XYZ file of C-alpha atoms in Angstrom:
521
model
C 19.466 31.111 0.687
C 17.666 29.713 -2.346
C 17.366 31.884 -5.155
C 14.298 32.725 -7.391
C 15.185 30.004 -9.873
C 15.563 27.671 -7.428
C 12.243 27.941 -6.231
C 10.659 28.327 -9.499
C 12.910 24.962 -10.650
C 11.014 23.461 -7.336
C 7.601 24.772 -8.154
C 7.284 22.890 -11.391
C 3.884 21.320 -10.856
C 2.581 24.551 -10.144
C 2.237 25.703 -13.723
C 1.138 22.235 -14.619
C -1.982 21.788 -12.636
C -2.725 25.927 -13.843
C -2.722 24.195 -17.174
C -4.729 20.961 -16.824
C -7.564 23.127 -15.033
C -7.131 25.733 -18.679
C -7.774 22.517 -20.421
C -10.890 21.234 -18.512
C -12.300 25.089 -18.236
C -11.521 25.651 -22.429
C -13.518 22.184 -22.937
C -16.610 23.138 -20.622
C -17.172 26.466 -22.186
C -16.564 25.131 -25.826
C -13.268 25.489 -26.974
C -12.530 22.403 -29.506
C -8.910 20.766 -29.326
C -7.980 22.413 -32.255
C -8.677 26.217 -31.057
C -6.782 25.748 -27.782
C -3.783 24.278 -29.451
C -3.548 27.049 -31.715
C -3.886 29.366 -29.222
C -1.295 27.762 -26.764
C 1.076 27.388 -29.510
C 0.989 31.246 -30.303
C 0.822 32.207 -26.744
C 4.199 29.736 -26.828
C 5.599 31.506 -30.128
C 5.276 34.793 -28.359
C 7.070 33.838 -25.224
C 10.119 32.181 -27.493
C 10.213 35.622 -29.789
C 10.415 37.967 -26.346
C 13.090 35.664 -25.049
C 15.247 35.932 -28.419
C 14.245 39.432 -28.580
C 15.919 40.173 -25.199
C 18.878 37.983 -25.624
C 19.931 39.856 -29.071
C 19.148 42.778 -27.909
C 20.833 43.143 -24.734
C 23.932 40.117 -24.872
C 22.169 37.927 -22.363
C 22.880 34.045 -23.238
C 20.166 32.238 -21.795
C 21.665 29.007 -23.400
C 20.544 26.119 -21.332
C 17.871 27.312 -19.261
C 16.272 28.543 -22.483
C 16.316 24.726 -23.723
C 14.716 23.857 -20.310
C 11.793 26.355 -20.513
C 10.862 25.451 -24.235
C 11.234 22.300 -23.363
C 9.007 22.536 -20.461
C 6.539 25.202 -22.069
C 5.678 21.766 -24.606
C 5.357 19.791 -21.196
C 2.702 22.221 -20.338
C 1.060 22.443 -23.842
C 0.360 18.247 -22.848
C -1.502 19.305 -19.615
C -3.343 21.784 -21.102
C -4.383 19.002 -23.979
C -5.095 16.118 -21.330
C -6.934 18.482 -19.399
C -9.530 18.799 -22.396
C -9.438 15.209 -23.482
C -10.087 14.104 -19.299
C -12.910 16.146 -19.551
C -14.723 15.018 -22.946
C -14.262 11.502 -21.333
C -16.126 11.826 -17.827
C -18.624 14.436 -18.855
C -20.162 12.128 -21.734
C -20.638 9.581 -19.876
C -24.531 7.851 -19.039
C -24.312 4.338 -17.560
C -28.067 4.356 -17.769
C -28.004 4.442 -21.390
C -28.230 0.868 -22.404
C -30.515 -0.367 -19.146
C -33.333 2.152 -19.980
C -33.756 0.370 -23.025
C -34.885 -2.805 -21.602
C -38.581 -4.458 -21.000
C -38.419 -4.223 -16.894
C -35.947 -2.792 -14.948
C -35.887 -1.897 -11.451
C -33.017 -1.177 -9.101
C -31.850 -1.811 -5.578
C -30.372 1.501 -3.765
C -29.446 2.540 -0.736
C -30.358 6.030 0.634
C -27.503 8.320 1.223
C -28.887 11.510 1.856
C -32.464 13.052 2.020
C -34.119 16.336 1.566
C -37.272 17.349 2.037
C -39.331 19.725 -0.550
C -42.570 20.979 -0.770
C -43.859 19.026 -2.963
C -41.353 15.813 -3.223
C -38.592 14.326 -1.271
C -35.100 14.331 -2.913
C -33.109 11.425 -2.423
C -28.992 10.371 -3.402
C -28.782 6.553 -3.530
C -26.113 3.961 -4.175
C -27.143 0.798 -6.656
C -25.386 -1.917 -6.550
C -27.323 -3.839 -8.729
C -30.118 -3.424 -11.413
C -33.141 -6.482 -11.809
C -33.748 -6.388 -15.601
C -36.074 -8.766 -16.574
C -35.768 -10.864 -13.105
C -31.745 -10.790 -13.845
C -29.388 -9.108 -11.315
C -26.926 -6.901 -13.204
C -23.765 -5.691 -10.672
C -24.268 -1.871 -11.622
C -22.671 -0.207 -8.623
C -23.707 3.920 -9.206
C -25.291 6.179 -7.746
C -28.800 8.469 -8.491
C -30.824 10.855 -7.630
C -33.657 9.714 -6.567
C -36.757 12.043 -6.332
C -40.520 10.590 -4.976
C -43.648 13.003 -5.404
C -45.174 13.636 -2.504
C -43.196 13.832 1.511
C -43.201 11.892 4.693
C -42.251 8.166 2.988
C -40.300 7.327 6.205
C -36.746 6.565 4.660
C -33.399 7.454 5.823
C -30.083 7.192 5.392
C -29.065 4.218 5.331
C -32.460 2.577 3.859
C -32.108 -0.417 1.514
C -35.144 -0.052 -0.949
C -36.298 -1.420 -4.403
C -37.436 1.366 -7.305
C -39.408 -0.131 -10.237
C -39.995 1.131 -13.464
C -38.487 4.776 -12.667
C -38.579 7.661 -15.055
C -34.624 7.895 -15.705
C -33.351 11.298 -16.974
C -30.091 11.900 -17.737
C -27.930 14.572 -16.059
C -26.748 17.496 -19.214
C -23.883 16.569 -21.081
C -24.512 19.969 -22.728
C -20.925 22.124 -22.615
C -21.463 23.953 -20.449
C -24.008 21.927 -19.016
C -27.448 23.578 -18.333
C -26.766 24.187 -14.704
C -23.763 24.036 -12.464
C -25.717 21.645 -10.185
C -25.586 19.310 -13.474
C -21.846 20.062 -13.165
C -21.653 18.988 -9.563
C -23.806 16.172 -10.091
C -21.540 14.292 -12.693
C -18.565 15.096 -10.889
C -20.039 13.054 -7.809
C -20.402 10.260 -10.052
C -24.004 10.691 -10.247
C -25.112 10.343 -14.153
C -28.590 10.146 -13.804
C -31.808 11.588 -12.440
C -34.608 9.042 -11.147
C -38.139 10.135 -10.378
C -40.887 8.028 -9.138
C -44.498 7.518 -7.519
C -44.637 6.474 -3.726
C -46.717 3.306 -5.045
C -43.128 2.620 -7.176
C -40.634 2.313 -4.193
C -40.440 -0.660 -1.704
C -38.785 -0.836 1.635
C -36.289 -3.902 1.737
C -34.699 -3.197 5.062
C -33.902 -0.813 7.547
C -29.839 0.892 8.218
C -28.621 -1.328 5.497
C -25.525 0.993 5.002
C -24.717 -0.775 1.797
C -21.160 0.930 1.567
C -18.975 -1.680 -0.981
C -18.212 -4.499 1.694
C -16.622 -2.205 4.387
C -17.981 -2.947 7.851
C -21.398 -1.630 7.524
C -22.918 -3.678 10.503
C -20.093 -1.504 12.389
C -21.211 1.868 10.661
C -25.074 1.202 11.764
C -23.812 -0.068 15.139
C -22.070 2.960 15.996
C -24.900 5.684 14.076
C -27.239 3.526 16.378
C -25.211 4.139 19.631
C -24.516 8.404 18.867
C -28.235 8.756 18.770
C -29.362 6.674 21.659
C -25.988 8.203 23.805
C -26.412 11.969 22.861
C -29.242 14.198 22.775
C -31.110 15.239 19.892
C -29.809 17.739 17.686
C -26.371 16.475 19.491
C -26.389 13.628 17.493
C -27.243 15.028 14.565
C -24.203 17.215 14.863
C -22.085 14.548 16.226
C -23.135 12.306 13.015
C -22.403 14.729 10.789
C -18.766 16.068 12.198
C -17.643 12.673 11.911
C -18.847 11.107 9.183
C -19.116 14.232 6.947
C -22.409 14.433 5.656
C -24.661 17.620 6.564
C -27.792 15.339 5.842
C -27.880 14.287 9.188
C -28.533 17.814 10.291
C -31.726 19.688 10.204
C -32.541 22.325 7.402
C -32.542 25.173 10.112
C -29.046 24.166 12.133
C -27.439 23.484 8.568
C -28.280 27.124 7.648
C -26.946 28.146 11.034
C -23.563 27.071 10.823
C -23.200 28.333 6.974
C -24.536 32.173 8.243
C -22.279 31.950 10.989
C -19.008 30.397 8.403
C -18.646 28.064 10.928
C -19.926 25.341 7.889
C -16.748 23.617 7.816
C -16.964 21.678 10.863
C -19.540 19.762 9.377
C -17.791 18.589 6.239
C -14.530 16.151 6.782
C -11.683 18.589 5.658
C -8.210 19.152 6.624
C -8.776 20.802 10.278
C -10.497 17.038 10.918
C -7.544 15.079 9.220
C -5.364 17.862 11.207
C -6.714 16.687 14.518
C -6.781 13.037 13.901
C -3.032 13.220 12.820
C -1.566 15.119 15.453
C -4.534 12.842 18.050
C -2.701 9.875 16.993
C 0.773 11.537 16.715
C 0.335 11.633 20.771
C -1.116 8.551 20.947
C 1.444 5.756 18.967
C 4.237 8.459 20.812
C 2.984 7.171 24.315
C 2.800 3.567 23.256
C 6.408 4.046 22.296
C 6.421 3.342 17.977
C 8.890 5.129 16.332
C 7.906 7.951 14.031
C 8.818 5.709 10.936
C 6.188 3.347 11.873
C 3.604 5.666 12.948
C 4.218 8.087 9.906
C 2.292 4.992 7.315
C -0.015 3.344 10.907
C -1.890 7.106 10.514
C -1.401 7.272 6.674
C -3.675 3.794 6.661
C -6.058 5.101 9.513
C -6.786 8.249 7.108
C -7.273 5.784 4.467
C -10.254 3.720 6.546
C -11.626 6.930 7.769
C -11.976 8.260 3.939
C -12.952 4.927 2.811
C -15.841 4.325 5.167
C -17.062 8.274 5.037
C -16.842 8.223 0.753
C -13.618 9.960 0.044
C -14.599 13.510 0.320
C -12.863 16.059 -1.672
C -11.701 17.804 1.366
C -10.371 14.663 3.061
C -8.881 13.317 -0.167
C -7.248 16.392 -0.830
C -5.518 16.647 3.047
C -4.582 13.081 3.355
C -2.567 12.650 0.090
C -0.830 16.198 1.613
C -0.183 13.970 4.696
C 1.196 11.326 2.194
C 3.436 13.747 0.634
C 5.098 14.763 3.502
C 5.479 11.650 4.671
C 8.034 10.763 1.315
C 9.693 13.977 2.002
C 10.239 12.708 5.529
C 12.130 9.620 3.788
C 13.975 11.007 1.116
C 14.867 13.843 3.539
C 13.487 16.752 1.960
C 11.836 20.007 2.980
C 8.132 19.716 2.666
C 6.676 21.967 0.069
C 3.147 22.656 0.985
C 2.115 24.382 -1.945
C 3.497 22.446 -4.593
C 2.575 19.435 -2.773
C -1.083 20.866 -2.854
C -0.471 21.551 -7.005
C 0.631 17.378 -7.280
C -2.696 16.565 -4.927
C -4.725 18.876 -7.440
C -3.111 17.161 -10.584
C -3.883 13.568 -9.476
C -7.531 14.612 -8.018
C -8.126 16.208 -11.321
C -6.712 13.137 -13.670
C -9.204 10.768 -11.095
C -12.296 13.139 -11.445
C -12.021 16.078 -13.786
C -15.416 17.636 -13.319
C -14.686 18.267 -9.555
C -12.953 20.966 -10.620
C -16.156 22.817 -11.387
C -17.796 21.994 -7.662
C -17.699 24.420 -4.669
C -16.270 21.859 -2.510
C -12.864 21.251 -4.728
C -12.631 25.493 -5.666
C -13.361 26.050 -1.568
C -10.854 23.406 -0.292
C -7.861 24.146 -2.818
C -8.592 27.637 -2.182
C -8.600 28.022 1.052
C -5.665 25.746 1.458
C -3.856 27.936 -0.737
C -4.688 31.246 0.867
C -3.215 29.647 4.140
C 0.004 28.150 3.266
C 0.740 31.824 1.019
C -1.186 33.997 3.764
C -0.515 32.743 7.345
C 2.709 33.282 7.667
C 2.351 37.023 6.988
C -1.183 37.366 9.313
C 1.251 35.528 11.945
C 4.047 38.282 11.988
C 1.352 41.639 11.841
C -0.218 39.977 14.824
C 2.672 39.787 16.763
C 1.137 41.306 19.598
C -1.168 38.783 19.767
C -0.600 35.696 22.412
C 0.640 32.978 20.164
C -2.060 30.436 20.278
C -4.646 33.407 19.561
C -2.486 34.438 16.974
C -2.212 31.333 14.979
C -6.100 31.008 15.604
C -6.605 34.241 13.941
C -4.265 33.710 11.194
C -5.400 30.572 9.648
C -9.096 31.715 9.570
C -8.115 35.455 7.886
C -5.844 33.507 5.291
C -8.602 30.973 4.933
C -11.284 33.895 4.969
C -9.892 36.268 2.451
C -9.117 33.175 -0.187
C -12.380 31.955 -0.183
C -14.405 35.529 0.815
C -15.492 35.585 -3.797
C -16.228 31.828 -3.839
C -18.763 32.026 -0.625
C -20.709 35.222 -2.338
C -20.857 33.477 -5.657
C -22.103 30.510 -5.051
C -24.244 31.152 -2.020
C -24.909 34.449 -2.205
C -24.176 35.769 1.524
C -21.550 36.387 3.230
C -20.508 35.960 7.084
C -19.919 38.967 9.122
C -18.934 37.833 12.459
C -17.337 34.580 10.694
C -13.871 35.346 12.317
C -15.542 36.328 15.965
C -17.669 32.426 15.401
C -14.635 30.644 14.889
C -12.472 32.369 17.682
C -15.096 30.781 19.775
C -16.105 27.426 18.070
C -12.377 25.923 16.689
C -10.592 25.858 20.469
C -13.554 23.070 21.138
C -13.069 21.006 17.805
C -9.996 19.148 18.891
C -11.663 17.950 21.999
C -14.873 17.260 20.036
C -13.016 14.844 17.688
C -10.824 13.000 19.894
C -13.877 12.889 22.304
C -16.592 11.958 19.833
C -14.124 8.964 18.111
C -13.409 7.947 21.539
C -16.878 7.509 22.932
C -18.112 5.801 19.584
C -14.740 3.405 19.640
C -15.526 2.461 23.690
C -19.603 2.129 22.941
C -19.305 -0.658 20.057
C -16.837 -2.854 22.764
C -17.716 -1.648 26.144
C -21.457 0.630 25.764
C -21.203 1.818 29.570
C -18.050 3.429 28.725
C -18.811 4.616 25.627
C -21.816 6.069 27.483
C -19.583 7.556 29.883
C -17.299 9.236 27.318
C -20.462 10.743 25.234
C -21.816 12.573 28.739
C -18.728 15.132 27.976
C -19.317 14.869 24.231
C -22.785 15.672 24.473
C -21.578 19.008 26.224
C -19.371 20.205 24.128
C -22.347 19.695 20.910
C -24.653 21.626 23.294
C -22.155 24.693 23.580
C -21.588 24.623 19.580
C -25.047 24.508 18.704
C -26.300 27.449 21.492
C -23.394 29.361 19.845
C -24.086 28.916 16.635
C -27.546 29.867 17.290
C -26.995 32.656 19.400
C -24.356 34.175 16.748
C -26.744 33.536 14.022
C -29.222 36.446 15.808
C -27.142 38.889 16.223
C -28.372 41.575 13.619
C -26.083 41.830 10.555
C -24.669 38.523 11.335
C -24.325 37.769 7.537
C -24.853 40.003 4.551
C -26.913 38.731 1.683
C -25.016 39.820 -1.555
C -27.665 38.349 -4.132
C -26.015 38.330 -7.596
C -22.626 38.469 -7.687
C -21.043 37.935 -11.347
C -18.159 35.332 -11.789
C -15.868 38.445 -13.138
C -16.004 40.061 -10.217
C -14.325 36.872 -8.391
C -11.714 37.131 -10.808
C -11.129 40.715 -10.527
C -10.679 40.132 -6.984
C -8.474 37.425 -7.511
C -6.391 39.739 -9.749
C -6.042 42.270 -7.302
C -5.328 40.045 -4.540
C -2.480 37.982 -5.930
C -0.924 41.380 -7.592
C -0.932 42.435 -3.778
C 0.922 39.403 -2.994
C 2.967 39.629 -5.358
C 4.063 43.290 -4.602
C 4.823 42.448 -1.154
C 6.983 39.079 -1.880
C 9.048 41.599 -4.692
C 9.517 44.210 -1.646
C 10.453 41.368 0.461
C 12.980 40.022 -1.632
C 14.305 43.595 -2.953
C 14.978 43.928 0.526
C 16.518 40.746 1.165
C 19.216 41.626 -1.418
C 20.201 44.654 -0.474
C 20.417 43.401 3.334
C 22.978 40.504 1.501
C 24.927 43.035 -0.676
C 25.190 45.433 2.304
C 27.425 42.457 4.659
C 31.250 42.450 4.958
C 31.670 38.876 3.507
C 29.005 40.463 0.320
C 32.080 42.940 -0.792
């Protein structure tokens, strides 16, 4: 039976990825480097003085383990630092900067997503390349992209030219002026572009310009879902595969999020879930070993993050997957949760301002909440069948970790969220192996493909009349309006002192049950 210092010896990347993120969030609300190190270095002084306190006090020789943790509690102090210093870097940054300056500039984008306003369309491009002055500069970033007036006919996938835009760059202000700014930068996305209608030009149709990786392959098979489904089945289909809620309309996007059912349309770990255990069965009737098939699924997660833009969510689950898979070779239990704090460390060191976006908070969160909650929903349901039970217990965990986060940010929360995804998730495994299926079949054999997407297409139309029909039912959702950022702390508080009560109880207990045995005396 491992001991508390055993785990805590195991957990050590825990504390460290608490104290990059103190870095980043003491940078964005102003703290200079100076001021934090002064503070962790008293907050360190105080620990040290308790500690010799205690030991003179009562006898105790903490000897080498005191070493250890003042040796570690520096450790920390770094994190805390390189969390700042990450986050001066990538916030300041405007790739723009020098371009603007020049006599005639124009760029070449591709669209990624659209929305429509009232009074303009909203576009997020990727530009490979600026024309300054007739010159083609390799730029490779991407823009928003916003053009007065609505109904200019492009869509994802577009390849267009924008001349002479107004460029505005995104706040660098700490914080900056809006958390959109926030999530903006940490997508990469430095600047703001506005222009006139009589500004943009229309180089090509379903360019998918996507850096070189089989784009003729990505049109092909966006081509074949909406000529093989029916319409909004593509648009769901499109979206639950390739992770981008663009595809969907304004009115079925806000259906899924007031049902908190939103998930299935963003890549995330239930989709890299499905796909590993999908091709788990599949390499296992072909007859490959599991030490093969471990790194063949380890590189299909890699193409299928690669050619849908490395979502947070999918970033975050497949370097999980890649963590278990070197505890598989060194022989090790897999640690979930300290795996997850050596995913957040790396993710964070990549792309420090994703911290601040709801994607990162949601998916860490939730993630969290399950691998510290499920376990404990699993054994109070006991009474439940065991398939409904484990159903039930990932979404409360999930739920109750991320139940602050939803009213924050968006302002309303799901009622009947648990009922939805009773009814929506036993249909998502099928969906995914059916919907990669048809689309693999269609771009080699379209009649079969075809085939494949009759099923498909019936499994979309049950999600979307559910969805629907959920989102009617009177006090389906809750609208919360303001909800202040210390009252998702104070819940947080409360919540993990809960946790923590019970894991005390359940460890008090443990020892006495120990201490109580024959072989114990």
């Amino acid at each position: 039976m491992k001991n508390r210092d055993g785990l805590e010896v195991k957990r050590l990347f825990i504390p460290l990825f608490f104290a990059l993120m103190a870095g980043m969030i003491g940078n964005h609300y102003g703290l200079e480097k100076h001021e934090m190190i002064i503070g962790a270095m008293a907050i360190t002084c105080f620990v040290v003085v308790v500690v010799i306190t205690v030991a003179t006090f009562t006898g105790v020789d903490f000897g080498r383990k005191l070493i250890s943790k003042s040796f570690f509690l520096l450790i920390a102090l770094s994190f805390l630092l390189i969390g700042h210093q990450l986050y001066s870097h990538h916030v300041e940054k405007d790739p723009l900067a020098f371009f603007t300056e020049q006599d005639s500039i124009a760029l070449e984008a591709y669209v990624e997503r659209v929305r429509e306003r009232d009074f303009a369309t909203d576009y997020e491009v990727f530009s490979p390349l600026l024309i300054i002055n007739g010159e083609e500069v390799s730029f490779r970033e991407r823009q928003t992209l916003r053009i007065y007036g609505i109904d200019h006919g492009y869509n994802s996938g577009d390849r267009i030219q924008i001349h002479s835009p107004v460029v505005e760059a995104v706040s660098s202000a700490r914080p900056p002026d809006s958390s959109y700014d926030l999530y903006l930068k940490s997508r990469g996305i430095h600047n703001r572009l506005q222009a006139s209608p009589s500004q943009v030009e229309l180089l090509s149709k379903d360019g998918f310009y996507h850096q070189g990786f089989f784009p003729e392959n990505r049109r092909r098979a966006l081509n074949f879902m909406d000529h093989s489904l029916q319409e909004p089945q593509n648009q769901l289909m499109k979206s639950v595969l390739l992770g981008n809620q663009g595809f969907l309309e304004e009115d079925l996007r806000e259906a899924f999020a007031q049902t908190g059912t939103a998930h299935i349309i963003a890549v995330s770990g239930l989709h890299v879930g499905i796909l590993v255990i999908v091709f788990t069965l599949f390499f296992r009737a072909l007859g490959i070993g599991k030490q093969l098939y471990l790194w063949m699924i380890l590189g299909i997660l890699f193409l299928y993050g690669y050619l849908i833009a490395f979502p947070i969510s999918m970033v975050r689950a497949g370097m999980m997957y890649g963590l278990y898979i070197l505890a598989f070779y060194q022989h090790r239990p897999y640690d979930g949760l300290h795996a997850l704090a050596v995913v957040g460390i790396i993710s964070l060191f990549v792309n420090p301002l994703a911290l601040f976006t709801v994607s990162f908070q949601l998916s860490f969160t939730a993630t969290a909440s399950i691998l510290l909650l499920y376990s404990k929903f699993d054994k109070g349901l006991s009474f439940l069948p065991k398939l409904l039970r484990s159903l039930v217990a990932v979404t409360l965990a999930a739920q109750l970790g991320t139940l602050p986060l939803m009213a924050y940010y968006f302002g309303q929360i799901s009622i009947i969220s648990i009922g939805a995804n009773l009814l929506l998730m036993p249909t998502m495994g099928m969906l995914l192996s059916l919907g990669i299926t048809g689309v693999f079949l269609g771009l080699i054999i379209e009649p079969l493909g075809m085939a494949v997407n009759v099923f498909t297409n019936g499994l979309l139309t049950y999600q979307i009349a559910l969805v629907r029909f959920l989102q009617k039912i009177p006090g389906a959702f809750m609208e919360i309006g303001t909800f202040h950022f210390g009252w998702v702390i104070g819940y947080y508080i409360i919540i993990v002192s809960i946790y923590l009560y019970i894991e005390k109880r359940g460890f008090d207990y443990d020892m006495e049950r120990i201490q109580k045995t024959p072989a114990a005396g």
